XYZ file of C-alpha atoms in Angstrom:
760
model
C 0.000 0.000 0.000
C 2.776 2.445 0.891
C 4.552 1.847 -2.400
C 1.336 2.243 -4.403
C 0.381 5.498 -2.675
C 3.891 6.859 -3.069
C 3.945 6.073 -6.777
C 0.514 7.645 -7.292
C 1.596 10.779 -5.450
C 4.623 11.088 -7.677
C 2.450 10.543 -10.725
C 0.072 13.303 -9.585
C 2.983 15.686 -9.090
C 4.299 14.869 -12.543
C 0.957 15.864 -14.008
C 0.623 18.994 -11.858
C -2.327 17.502 -9.974
C -1.197 18.986 -6.673
C -4.542 18.752 -4.911
C -4.724 15.045 -5.635
C -1.116 14.580 -4.523
C -1.816 16.334 -1.218
C -4.914 14.223 -0.585
C -3.118 10.943 -1.269
C -0.101 12.013 0.723
C -2.282 12.771 3.726
C -3.617 9.225 3.465
C -0.056 7.953 3.216
C 1.023 9.806 6.348
C -2.057 8.636 8.256
C -1.438 5.003 7.351
C 2.343 5.041 7.572
C 3.434 7.918 9.827
C 7.102 8.597 9.303
C 9.311 11.634 8.802
C 10.127 10.486 5.292
C 6.454 10.598 4.349
C 6.040 13.937 6.096
C 8.808 15.268 3.872
C 6.876 14.104 0.834
C 3.717 15.810 2.125
C 5.646 19.011 2.774
C 7.035 18.858 -0.752
C 3.491 18.499 -2.114
C 2.412 21.599 -0.220
C 5.453 23.520 -1.434
C 4.651 22.477 -4.995
C 1.160 23.841 -4.439
C 2.550 27.155 -3.232
C 1.517 26.493 0.374
C 4.742 27.076 2.261
C 2.837 27.800 5.459
C 1.452 24.227 5.461
C 4.907 22.757 4.938
C 6.167 24.987 7.743
C 3.727 23.569 10.293
C 4.252 19.995 9.136
C 8.045 20.133 9.442
C 8.366 22.337 12.510
C 10.399 20.472 15.124
C 11.779 17.805 12.785
C 15.469 17.012 13.106
C 16.736 15.153 10.057
C 18.864 17.050 7.584
C 16.372 16.832 4.735
C 13.469 17.951 6.913
C 15.511 20.896 8.137
C 16.278 21.911 4.573
C 12.642 21.764 3.484
C 11.638 23.615 6.643
C 14.231 26.298 5.889
C 12.783 26.740 2.392
C 9.304 27.097 3.879
C 10.592 29.724 6.300
C 12.346 31.549 3.475
C 9.101 31.756 1.512
C 7.369 33.138 4.584
C 10.149 35.658 5.176
C 11.077 34.001 8.476
C 14.761 34.305 7.782
C 15.907 33.815 11.355
C 14.090 30.490 11.637
C 15.401 29.445 8.229
C 18.958 30.139 9.360
C 18.449 28.205 12.586
C 17.111 25.229 10.657
C 20.115 25.119 8.349
C 22.694 25.793 11.074
C 21.439 23.345 13.668
C 21.993 24.600 17.207
C 23.034 21.155 18.377
C 25.660 20.944 15.668
C 27.720 24.137 15.745
C 29.927 24.118 12.707
C 28.081 21.034 11.476
C 27.384 20.170 7.876
C 24.756 22.207 6.052
C 21.959 20.009 4.650
C 22.055 19.223 0.940
C 25.506 20.540 0.235
C 25.631 23.215 -2.438
C 21.890 23.866 -2.310
C 22.001 24.353 1.444
C 24.950 26.730 1.252
C 23.223 28.691 -1.505
C 20.049 29.045 0.540
C 22.069 30.082 3.574
C 23.886 32.627 1.415
C 20.552 34.146 0.412
C 19.508 34.350 4.032
C 22.745 36.112 4.976
C 22.417 38.454 2.010
C 18.933 39.572 2.987
C 19.928 40.009 6.622
C 22.755 42.352 5.603
C 25.661 39.999 6.310
C 27.474 40.353 3.041
C 30.735 38.620 3.993
C 28.935 35.526 5.262
C 26.747 35.482 2.159
C 29.781 35.626 -0.118
C 31.439 32.843 1.872
C 28.498 30.477 1.456
C 27.940 31.294 -2.210
C 31.576 30.446 -2.835
C 31.243 27.230 -0.849
C 28.215 26.305 -2.945
C 30.196 26.872 -6.129
C 33.153 24.864 -4.849
C 30.846 21.913 -4.164
C 28.836 22.251 -7.363
C 30.654 24.281 -10.046
C 27.509 24.230 -12.187
C 25.416 26.096 -9.621
C 25.092 29.164 -11.815
C 22.732 30.884 -9.395
C 25.521 31.182 -6.819
C 27.800 32.842 -9.378
C 25.016 35.275 -10.269
C 24.628 36.208 -6.617
C 28.363 36.766 -6.266
C 28.299 38.968 -9.357
C 25.438 41.041 -7.962
C 27.369 41.453 -4.713
C 30.424 42.542 -6.709
C 32.448 39.641 -5.327
C 32.600 37.223 -8.265
C 35.980 36.023 -9.432
C 36.733 35.920 -13.124
C 34.696 33.240 -14.826
C 37.827 31.647 -16.255
C 38.952 30.881 -12.696
C 35.578 29.687 -11.403
C 34.708 27.505 -14.389
C 38.210 26.286 -15.093
C 40.179 23.066 -14.653
C 39.388 22.734 -10.960
C 35.671 22.847 -11.733
C 36.093 20.235 -14.471
C 37.925 17.881 -12.098
C 35.248 18.401 -9.450
C 32.452 17.507 -11.854
C 34.295 14.487 -13.227
C 35.014 13.278 -9.713
C 31.322 13.523 -8.847
C 30.415 11.362 -11.824
C 33.224 8.971 -11.007
C 32.095 8.511 -7.404
C 28.388 8.424 -8.212
C 28.370 6.420 -11.377
C 24.898 5.126 -10.746
C 23.423 8.516 -10.047
C 23.676 11.968 -11.492
C 26.458 13.930 -9.817
C 24.622 15.274 -6.843
C 26.194 16.588 -3.749
C 26.456 14.725 -0.486
C 24.299 11.788 -1.526
C 24.417 9.219 1.208
C 24.347 5.535 0.370
C 21.104 5.242 2.299
C 19.510 7.999 0.247
C 20.684 6.400 -2.968
C 19.292 3.016 -2.036
C 15.954 4.603 -1.202
C 15.943 6.360 -4.531
C 16.681 3.194 -6.448
C 14.168 1.094 -4.541
C 11.329 3.584 -4.710
C 11.991 4.493 -8.332
C 10.925 8.071 -7.830
C 10.744 9.862 -11.127
C 11.883 13.328 -11.957
C 8.902 14.554 -13.867
C 7.435 16.295 -10.870
C 10.083 18.918 -11.176
C 8.097 20.112 -14.188
C 5.643 21.624 -11.788
C 8.214 24.107 -10.583
C 8.901 25.277 -14.086
C 5.190 25.526 -14.643
C 4.859 27.646 -11.547
C 7.543 29.898 -12.898
C 5.673 30.229 -16.154
C 2.604 31.111 -14.134
C 4.518 34.100 -12.993
C 5.764 34.030 -9.420
C 8.698 36.134 -10.340
C 11.054 35.686 -7.509
C 14.527 34.513 -7.994
C 15.087 30.988 -7.109
C 16.435 28.917 -4.321
C 18.509 25.952 -5.380
C 17.212 22.458 -5.686
C 20.232 20.432 -4.739
C 18.316 18.525 -2.138
C 17.614 16.215 -5.047
C 18.710 12.891 -3.678
C 17.656 13.425 -0.115
C 14.324 14.854 -1.129
C 13.785 11.995 -3.507
C 14.550 9.545 -0.769
C 11.815 11.083 1.285
C 9.445 11.285 -1.631
C 10.044 15.012 -1.959
C 11.516 14.894 -5.382
C 10.132 18.135 -6.613
C 11.609 21.425 -5.564
C 9.396 23.576 -3.357
C 7.511 26.206 -5.156
C 8.550 29.672 -5.945
C 5.917 32.089 -4.854
C 5.032 33.457 -1.496
C 3.035 31.222 0.771
C -0.553 32.189 1.431
C 0.061 35.620 -0.027
C -1.147 34.551 -3.463
C -4.804 34.530 -2.565
C -4.379 37.801 -0.714
C -3.672 39.714 -3.894
C -6.829 38.656 -5.721
C -5.187 39.034 -9.098
C -4.740 35.484 -10.372
C -2.755 35.009 -13.527
C -4.822 34.052 -16.555
C -1.984 31.751 -17.555
C -2.863 29.350 -14.758
C -5.999 27.935 -16.281
C -4.438 27.746 -19.694
C -1.379 25.811 -18.657
C -2.469 23.832 -15.644
C -2.408 20.430 -17.338
C 0.391 20.766 -19.840
C 4.103 21.099 -19.560
C 5.313 24.596 -20.378
C 7.538 25.349 -23.321
C 11.237 25.427 -22.515
C 12.339 28.674 -20.924
C 14.993 30.533 -22.848
C 16.463 32.509 -20.002
C 19.653 31.723 -18.240
C 21.686 28.913 -19.633
C 20.985 26.488 -16.849
C 24.305 25.367 -15.546
C 23.469 22.020 -14.097
C 25.372 19.309 -15.800
C 22.161 17.565 -16.658
C 20.465 20.617 -18.064
C 23.339 21.345 -20.343
C 23.270 17.878 -21.814
C 26.745 17.181 -20.629
C 26.827 13.701 -21.909
C 24.008 13.623 -24.367
C 26.122 13.407 -27.448
C 24.746 9.990 -28.098
C 21.325 11.477 -28.722
C 19.660 9.665 -25.858
C 16.533 11.191 -24.378
C 16.478 12.985 -21.057
C 13.866 13.484 -18.402
C 15.245 16.722 -17.148
C 13.475 19.997 -16.543
C 14.927 23.056 -14.898
C 13.100 23.981 -11.740
C 13.288 26.816 -9.337
C 12.129 28.103 -5.995
C 11.457 31.724 -5.591
C 11.706 34.186 -2.816
C 8.800 35.226 -0.659
C 6.429 38.005 -1.475
C 5.553 40.423 1.241
C 2.149 41.904 1.863
C 3.177 45.327 2.949
C 4.148 48.210 0.733
C 7.545 49.852 0.769
C 8.347 52.877 -1.256
C 10.896 53.315 -4.019
C 13.355 55.718 -5.547
C 14.213 59.021 -7.114
C 13.623 59.985 -10.676
C 13.877 63.682 -10.884
C 17.044 65.677 -11.195
C 17.149 68.701 -8.999
C 17.124 72.009 -10.665
C 15.497 72.931 -13.924
C 18.548 72.581 -16.098
C 17.520 71.295 -19.500
C 13.954 71.796 -18.473
C 12.180 69.227 -20.642
C 14.328 66.538 -19.193
C 12.729 66.853 -15.773
C 15.242 64.306 -14.588
C 13.406 61.234 -13.607
C 14.624 57.856 -14.476
C 18.182 58.496 -15.389
C 19.073 61.957 -14.654
C 16.512 63.176 -16.906
C 18.921 65.583 -18.446
C 21.070 62.700 -19.451
C 18.408 60.103 -19.876
C 15.865 61.885 -21.926
C 18.482 63.747 -23.800
C 19.993 60.495 -24.907
C 16.675 59.087 -25.906
C 14.366 61.730 -27.268
C 14.953 61.805 -30.954
C 12.715 64.835 -31.291
C 14.918 67.002 -29.096
C 18.254 67.865 -30.572
C 19.751 68.150 -27.154
C 18.802 64.673 -26.300
C 19.669 62.924 -29.490
C 23.388 63.334 -29.056
C 25.281 60.085 -29.036
C 27.874 58.997 -26.582
C 31.521 58.725 -25.962
C 32.584 56.730 -28.890
C 31.187 53.811 -30.825
C 32.023 50.202 -31.160
C 31.722 48.541 -34.494
C 31.295 45.072 -33.069
C 27.818 43.653 -33.379
C 26.150 40.280 -33.238
C 23.863 38.803 -35.804
C 20.403 37.876 -34.641
C 18.510 35.898 -37.211
C 19.008 37.945 -40.316
C 19.712 41.183 -38.489
C 22.481 42.571 -36.334
C 22.516 44.669 -33.272
C 24.325 47.719 -34.470
C 27.252 49.332 -32.764
C 27.055 50.690 -29.277
C 26.919 54.430 -28.847
C 27.889 55.409 -25.342
C 25.779 58.224 -24.130
C 25.022 59.409 -20.696
C 24.719 56.701 -18.135
C 21.150 56.301 -17.034
C 20.250 56.313 -13.422
C 16.858 54.776 -13.692
C 18.060 51.265 -13.985
C 16.386 48.208 -12.661
C 18.149 44.981 -11.977
C 15.339 42.784 -12.647
C 17.291 39.736 -12.318
C 18.604 40.856 -10.394
C 17.769 43.207 -8.269
C 14.602 41.470 -7.846
C 16.837 40.160 -6.341
C 16.963 36.407 -5.484
C 18.859 34.750 -8.279
C 17.801 31.708 -10.159
C 18.672 28.509 -8.308
C 19.193 25.431 -10.332
C 18.137 21.962 -9.419
C 20.309 18.981 -10.112
C 18.852 16.189 -12.189
C 16.140 14.106 -10.630
C 15.911 10.379 -11.077
C 13.493 8.983 -13.625
C 12.111 5.541 -14.322
C 14.867 4.685 -16.760
C 17.420 5.169 -14.023
C 15.955 2.429 -11.867
C 15.870 0.084 -14.828
C 19.608 0.551 -15.253
C 20.422 0.405 -11.541
C 21.619 -3.173 -11.491
C 23.866 -2.642 -14.497
C 25.400 0.479 -13.017
C 25.917 -0.967 -9.592
C 27.868 -3.832 -11.090
C 29.889 -1.489 -13.294
C 30.638 0.933 -10.478
C 31.064 -0.854 -7.174
C 31.226 1.231 -4.032
C 34.507 3.038 -3.690
C 35.458 2.609 -7.333
C 37.652 5.517 -8.368
C 38.468 4.563 -11.930
C 39.298 7.366 -14.297
C 36.450 8.442 -16.535
C 38.635 8.355 -19.610
C 39.648 4.754 -19.002
C 38.718 2.475 -21.881
C 35.252 1.077 -21.413
C 34.379 3.294 -18.440
C 30.723 4.261 -18.446
C 28.499 6.318 -16.175
C 24.785 6.905 -15.880
C 23.757 10.454 -16.778
C 20.110 11.386 -16.913
C 19.048 7.756 -17.068
C 21.363 6.962 -19.961
C 24.678 5.124 -19.836
C 27.386 7.060 -21.666
C 31.119 6.689 -21.945
C 33.484 8.437 -19.587
C 35.153 10.246 -22.470
C 31.842 11.851 -23.372
C 31.435 13.018 -19.799
C 34.839 14.672 -19.995
C 34.137 16.358 -23.321
C 30.652 17.379 -22.229
C 31.992 18.871 -19.014
C 34.508 20.867 -21.004
C 31.801 22.188 -23.322
C 29.516 23.156 -20.455
C 32.248 24.979 -18.563
C 33.398 26.729 -21.724
C 29.895 28.068 -22.224
C 29.601 29.158 -18.598
C 32.949 30.932 -18.765
C 31.642 33.197 -21.516
C 28.225 33.736 -19.970
C 29.679 34.197 -16.496
C 32.286 36.707 -17.574
C 29.715 38.725 -19.495
C 27.382 38.786 -16.530
C 30.165 39.660 -14.093
C 31.270 42.575 -16.254
C 27.679 43.811 -16.503
C 27.354 43.789 -12.723
C 30.563 45.840 -12.532
C 29.025 48.263 -15.067
C 31.708 47.507 -17.622
C 28.924 47.269 -20.140
C 30.890 47.603 -23.346
C 33.275 44.866 -22.204
C 30.238 42.732 -21.366
C 28.781 43.249 -24.835
C 32.084 42.260 -26.408
C 32.147 39.138 -24.261
C 28.633 38.086 -25.252
C 29.663 38.407 -28.892
C 31.867 35.351 -28.388
C 28.829 33.161 -27.735
C 27.572 30.752 -30.397
C 24.592 32.107 -32.262
C 22.216 29.529 -30.774
C 22.999 30.850 -27.281
C 23.371 34.491 -28.231
C 19.851 34.489 -29.647
C 18.215 33.178 -26.452
C 15.984 35.529 -24.501
C 18.210 35.594 -21.398
C 21.289 36.696 -23.342
C 19.314 39.186 -25.412
C 17.870 40.658 -22.218
C 21.360 41.041 -20.782
C 22.435 42.758 -23.995
C 19.432 45.068 -23.752
C 20.329 45.953 -20.166
C 23.920 46.691 -21.168
C 22.794 49.049 -23.933
C 20.388 50.613 -21.464
C 23.252 51.327 -19.070
C 25.137 52.887 -21.955
C 22.050 55.005 -22.701
C 21.855 53.527 -26.160
C 18.105 53.228 -25.956
C 17.482 52.420 -29.602
C 19.823 49.410 -29.469
C 18.341 48.399 -26.115
C 14.878 48.534 -27.686
C 16.002 46.293 -30.535
C 17.578 43.763 -28.194
C 14.531 43.569 -25.944
C 12.225 43.290 -28.960
C 14.235 40.290 -30.139
C 14.081 38.799 -26.652
C 10.290 39.206 -26.652
C 10.095 37.577 -30.062
C 12.133 34.594 -28.908
C 10.287 34.153 -25.592
C 7.100 36.211 -25.416
C 6.245 34.564 -22.083
C 9.535 35.479 -20.401
C 9.558 38.489 -18.087
C 13.338 38.698 -17.808
C 14.357 42.349 -18.098
C 10.896 43.603 -19.003
C 10.971 46.180 -16.206
C 14.092 47.642 -17.789
C 12.524 47.439 -21.234
C 9.571 49.490 -20.035
C 12.008 52.147 -18.819
C 13.737 52.114 -22.205
C 10.395 52.853 -23.846
C 9.759 55.530 -21.227
C 12.950 57.342 -22.189
C 12.158 56.964 -25.877
C 8.721 58.438 -25.124
C 7.137 55.528 -26.980
C 3.834 55.799 -25.173
C 1.954 53.459 -27.512
C 4.580 50.717 -27.370
C 4.883 51.114 -23.614
C 1.132 50.847 -23.139
C 1.012 47.744 -25.310
C 3.909 46.160 -23.427
C 2.278 46.855 -20.064
C -1.007 45.297 -21.184
C 0.803 42.270 -22.575
C 2.754 41.729 -19.365
C -0.329 42.102 -17.180
C -2.228 39.583 -19.299
C 0.732 37.200 -19.115
C 1.249 37.445 -15.368
C -0.601 39.748 -13.012
C 1.540 38.556 -10.118
C 4.852 39.638 -11.583
C 6.430 42.877 -10.316
C 7.811 43.541 -13.789
C 4.256 43.803 -15.119
C 3.297 46.481 -12.626
C 6.555 48.364 -13.126
C 5.729 48.581 -16.825
C 2.229 49.791 -16.003
C 3.634 52.370 -13.592
C 6.079 53.646 -16.200
C 3.188 53.998 -18.607
C 1.282 56.262 -16.204
C 4.416 58.146 -15.230
C 5.068 58.990 -18.873
C 1.626 60.583 -18.902
C 2.594 62.613 -15.785
C 0.008 60.773 -13.702
C 2.408 60.278 -10.809
C -0.155 59.248 -8.208
C -1.454 56.367 -10.314
C 2.092 55.443 -11.273
C 3.011 55.310 -7.585
C 0.136 52.917 -6.869
C 1.352 50.583 -9.600
C 4.913 50.629 -8.301
C 3.640 49.962 -4.779
C 1.788 46.977 -6.173
C 5.090 45.673 -7.525
C 6.582 46.083 -4.049
C 3.676 44.110 -2.581
C 4.292 41.273 -4.966
C 8.019 41.114 -4.266
C 9.342 43.200 -1.425
C 12.899 42.204 -2.389
C 12.622 43.757 -5.837
C 14.896 46.776 -5.402
C 13.868 48.410 -8.653
C 10.247 48.667 -7.522
C 11.378 50.627 -4.459
C 13.446 52.793 -6.776
C 10.491 53.638 -8.963
C 8.336 54.421 -5.942
C 10.994 56.869 -4.815
C 11.057 58.518 -8.240
C 7.329 59.134 -8.050
C 7.496 60.479 -4.506
C 10.153 62.955 -5.592
C 8.042 63.932 -8.584
C 5.280 64.641 -6.067
C 7.738 66.641 -3.934
C 7.403 64.136 -1.077
C 11.075 63.901 -0.178
C 10.590 62.189 3.175
C 8.912 59.153 1.640
C 11.334 59.286 -1.261
C 14.242 58.907 1.178
C 12.522 55.928 2.805
C 12.107 54.255 -0.548
C 15.756 54.638 -1.486
C 16.801 53.319 1.887
C 14.550 50.295 1.413
C 16.187 49.638 -1.937
C 19.647 49.823 -0.361
C 18.660 47.364 2.346
C 17.868 44.903 -0.408
C 20.907 45.658 -2.558
C 23.650 47.872 -1.183
C 25.174 48.090 -4.684
C 22.022 49.515 -6.225
C 23.742 52.751 -7.167
C 20.517 54.342 -8.351
C 19.375 54.550 -4.740
C 22.603 56.257 -3.649
C 22.199 58.657 -6.533
C 18.555 59.313 -5.665
C 19.425 60.148 -2.068
C 22.184 62.433 -3.295
C 19.731 64.289 -5.505
C 17.268 64.800 -2.666
C 19.957 66.164 -0.369
C 21.263 68.382 -3.171
C 17.803 69.863 -3.612
C 17.550 70.337 0.132
C 20.993 72.033 0.074
C 22.456 69.433 2.432
C 25.619 69.388 0.405
C 27.772 67.217 2.665
C 25.143 64.483 2.663
C 24.777 64.924 -1.058
C 28.509 64.550 -1.646
C 28.599 61.373 0.445
C 25.778 59.677 -1.427
C 27.019 60.683 -4.858
C 30.440 59.405 -3.793
C 28.958 56.032 -2.849
C 27.198 55.813 -6.205
C 30.453 56.730 -7.945
C 32.339 53.950 -6.144
C 29.840 51.409 -7.424
C 29.607 52.776 -10.958
C 32.778 54.781 -11.688
C 31.946 55.029 -15.397
C 28.792 57.090 -15.042
C 29.173 60.537 -16.525
C 25.956 61.640 -14.818
C 27.041 60.580 -11.340
C 30.357 62.360 -11.801
C 28.532 65.488 -12.923
C 26.419 65.715 -9.799
C 29.283 64.739 -7.552
C 31.136 67.712 -9.033
C 28.118 69.931 -8.412
C 28.064 68.910 -4.747
C 31.809 69.525 -4.443
C 31.402 72.979 -5.953
C 28.637 73.770 -3.474
C 31.080 72.832 -0.704
C 33.606 75.374 -2.103
C 35.817 72.574 -3.471
C 35.862 74.081 -6.914
C 39.171 72.665 -8.105
C 38.103 69.132 -7.184
C 34.787 69.823 -8.858
C 36.487 70.862 -12.121
C 38.632 67.721 -12.072
C 35.632 65.456 -11.653
C 33.784 67.367 -14.375
C 36.695 66.797 -16.741
C 36.490 63.075 -15.975
C 32.765 63.149 -16.661
C 33.314 64.860 -20.016
C 35.950 62.307 -20.995
C 33.642 59.476 -19.957
C 30.953 60.750 -22.303
C 31.795 63.753 -24.446
C 28.286 64.031 -25.798
C 26.589 64.237 -22.455
C 25.780 67.946 -22.111
C 25.393 67.939 -18.350
C 29.044 67.913 -17.196
C 30.033 70.535 -19.771
C 27.230 72.820 -18.614
C 28.131 72.326 -14.964
C 31.795 72.934 -15.672
C 30.922 76.213 -17.383
C 28.886 77.206 -14.331
C 31.832 76.486 -12.032
C 34.243 78.410 -14.248
C 31.883 81.389 -14.325
C 31.681 81.380 -10.529
C 35.492 81.456 -10.467
C 35.324 84.401 -12.909
C 37.158 82.442 -15.574
C 34.796 83.799 -18.209
C 36.835 83.006 -21.294
C 37.233 79.358 -20.249
C 33.521 79.152 -19.500
C 32.573 80.593 -22.893
C 34.930 78.169 -24.617
C 33.196 75.233 -22.932
C 29.757 76.595 -23.822
C 30.697 77.132 -27.453
C 31.679 73.459 -27.615
C 28.490 72.489 -25.849
C 26.433 74.313 -28.477
C 27.678 71.772 -31.020
C 26.131 68.938 -29.024
C 23.022 70.747 -27.764
C 22.204 73.436 -30.335
C 18.632 73.901 -29.175
C 19.116 73.932 -25.410
C 17.937 77.254 -24.031
C 19.902 76.889 -20.782
C 23.177 77.060 -22.686
C 22.316 80.378 -24.316
C 20.923 81.774 -21.080
C 24.207 81.009 -19.301
C 26.180 82.583 -22.128
C 23.997 85.684 -21.776
C 24.801 85.853 -18.065
C 28.527 85.622 -18.771
C 28.411 88.379 -21.401
C 26.496 90.568 -18.959
C 29.193 89.978 -16.322
C 31.731 91.144 -18.913
C 29.566 94.205 -19.685
C 28.994 93.016 -23.260
C 25.315 93.925 -23.176
C 24.537 93.518 -26.871
C 25.838 89.954 -26.943
C 24.100 89.253 -23.672
C 20.790 90.504 -25.108
C 21.325 88.410 -28.262
C 21.829 85.202 -26.294
C 18.947 85.895 -23.929
C 16.737 86.379 -26.975
C 17.900 83.111 -28.545
C 17.184 81.343 -25.251
C 13.603 82.664 -25.287
C 13.124 81.641 -28.920
C 13.963 78.027 -28.018
C 10.799 77.821 -25.918
C 12.125 77.036 -22.450
C 9.859 76.101 -19.565
C 7.631 78.736 -18.010
C 9.906 79.017 -14.987
C 12.982 79.510 -17.145
C 11.136 82.072 -19.264
C 10.476 84.132 -16.149
C 14.128 83.875 -15.096
C 15.431 84.931 -18.517
C 13.030 87.882 -18.735
C 14.100 89.007 -15.289
C 17.734 88.876 -16.433
C 16.900 90.984 -19.490
C 15.176 93.594 -17.336
C 18.250 93.829 -15.115
C 20.667 93.816 -18.011
C 22.106 97.220 -17.118
C 22.053 96.717 -13.375
C 25.581 96.272 -11.970
C 26.378 92.757 -10.829
C 27.039 93.772 -7.253
C 23.448 95.038 -7.050
C 21.955 92.008 -8.724
C 22.525 88.951 -6.600
C 19.479 87.204 -7.965
C 20.433 87.173 -11.628
C-alpha cells in the first residue's frame, strides 16, 4: 500500500495535480506515519505554493532533509531567522549544512537579505566549490560585486570536481552529499523526476522571484520530496486577488522550454548527451517570498530645472531623456565613442554601441529582484531504476576509476554514456559558462561595453536566447543607447514572449524613448501574461508616469513592491514618483529600502544624493554621490552631480577635475560641460567658460539653458549687446515657463551692476 500510494503521489505531481497529490499524501502519512512521508507531504504543499502548510508539518523535525525543506518554507514566509536556525542546527555548531551546495546557496541568500554580506559571499563560494555548475551562486556573487573571473571559477578545478562527482556516483547523477542510504531509497522507490516540471510551470505562471537551489535532489527523492518547493510566497497569493490568466491555460500541460539563463546544471546542459539519448530533465526553481506590505521606491527627478524638458526622472533626466528623445536635438546626441562590433540575430544585427550618458533609472530585474535563479540537479526517472543493477555492477562502491579509461561508463540522466563523453561534455559546459559568467560579471561591474564584447563570443544559438538578449538590452540601457536596447529587448520578446526577464528595464527604455503606444502595449501584454509579476506592474507604472500621472504610477509601483518586497527596482520607482510629487521624506525611505535589499544599487545612492542636493544638504549629497560613484565609476551623470556637490562645498578645483572626468567618460553628455561652465563662471574664468559653452552648443544646439548662461557671462563682462542676443535666442527656443520668467528678469536687469543684482 505504501509503495502504491507513493507512486501515485509522484504521478500526480508529474501531471501537476497537486490537490490530488496532497490528498493521497495525507492518506499515506495517516497510514504510515514517518518523517520520510512527512517530507513528501511538505514537498506536495510547497509544490502547491503552500509554504505555510509545509512549515507547520516540518516544525520540530530534526533530520537534515526535513531541516532543509523547513528552511525553504521559512524563506518563503520571510522568516529568515528560523530558516537560518534550521540550516545551522543549534546542536551541531559548525556542522554540515543540509544538501551541500543547495544548502549553502540558501544560507547565502539568508545572509544576504539580513545584511551579512561577507557571510553570504562565503556560502555562495562554498556552494560553487561543491557544485561548479550552480550558476545561481555565481550570479549572486556577481550582484554582490564579489565574483571572481569566470575563467577561474569555471576552469580546470571545476572540471575535475564535476568528473570526480560522476566517477564517485556512477549510478546517479552527480549530486552533492548523496548518502548511500539515500541512494538506495531512490533506487528502490523508483521516484521519477517529472514532478520537477511543476516548478517550471509555476515559474511560467509568474511568481517572479529569484530561485532557491534544488540540490536537495537525492535526499528529497529519498523522502518522496523529489520536486523542488515552489517559488511564490506562501498564502500571499490569494491575498492579492489578481490570479494570472496563464494558470488555467497551462495547468495540465508542460510549459515550453524557458529561454532565459543557460541552466548550468550538468544535466540541463546535456553534458553527456552526445549519443542522442533522451532525457527526463526539466529546470526547476524556488522563488523568494512576497511580502504583503508596501515599501516605497526611488528618485527619478534631477534637482534644478537645467535642460527643463528633461525633468530628470529615471536616469538623470537631463542625461536620460536627452539620450533618448529623438525629437529634441539636445537629447539625441550620441555617446563617448562607438564600437563597431555587433552580433547577428537571425538575419539582423545589433548595431554598434553608442555610449551616451549613463542612465540612473536602472532596474536589476534579475537581479535586483533580487533572489537569483537557483538550479536543481537532475532528478531520477524511471529509466534510471531500470539501469540500476547494471550500473551498480559497473561501479562498485569506492570505485575511483578514471572516466577516460577504456570502457568506463556512467549513468547520466538515465542513460549510460562513456566516460570520455562526460569529460568532453563537461569541457563544453564549462566553456559556455565561462563566456556567460564573464559577461554577466562585467555587466554587474558596469563595464557594459566589455560585457557586450564578451557576449559576442557566444555561439549564435545561445546568443539568440531571450536571457542573453535581455542582458544585452540591459547593457545598452546602461550605456544610454536606448534604440539598441529597444532592438535587443524586442528580439528577446520575439524569442520568448512569455519570459519576463528584463521587461521592467525594457519598459524604462520605452519611457525614455517616449514611446507611449509601445509602452502601453507592453504593459497590457505583461499584465495579461502574469498579473503577479512585479515587472508587469513596473511597466504599467512607467506607462502612467510617462503621462505625468504620478499618483497612479506610484500605486502601480507599490503593487510591484507588494508582490516582491525584495525587488529593489520597484522601491526605486516608488521613490522617483514620490520625488516627482515633492514628497522627499517618503522618497528617502524608498531609497533606503532599496539599499537594504541591494547595497550596490547605485541608483538609490544617486537618488538620495539628488534629494539632499535639492535640500541644500551638500555634505550628505557629496557622500551619497560618492557612494554611487564607487559602485559605478563610469557614469558621466554621477560624476557630474558629484562635481556639483563639491562645488557647493567650495571645493571648486576638485569639482572641475571630476567634471573633466565626466566629459571624458561621455563627451556628448551635455550635463558635465554645462556644470563645468557654471563652475568656471563662478570662479570668474569667463573666457574658459565661454569656450566650454561654445563646444556644448555643437552637441546641444537647441538647449535654451546654454544660451541663457552665455547671456549671463556676457552681462558679467559688460557686453550687453551679446548678452541681449543670447537671452533672446534662449527665449526663442521655448524654455519652460519658470525659465522664461528667469530669462526675462535677467533681461530687465541687463544694465544693473552685478554687485546690485545677486538674484540674476
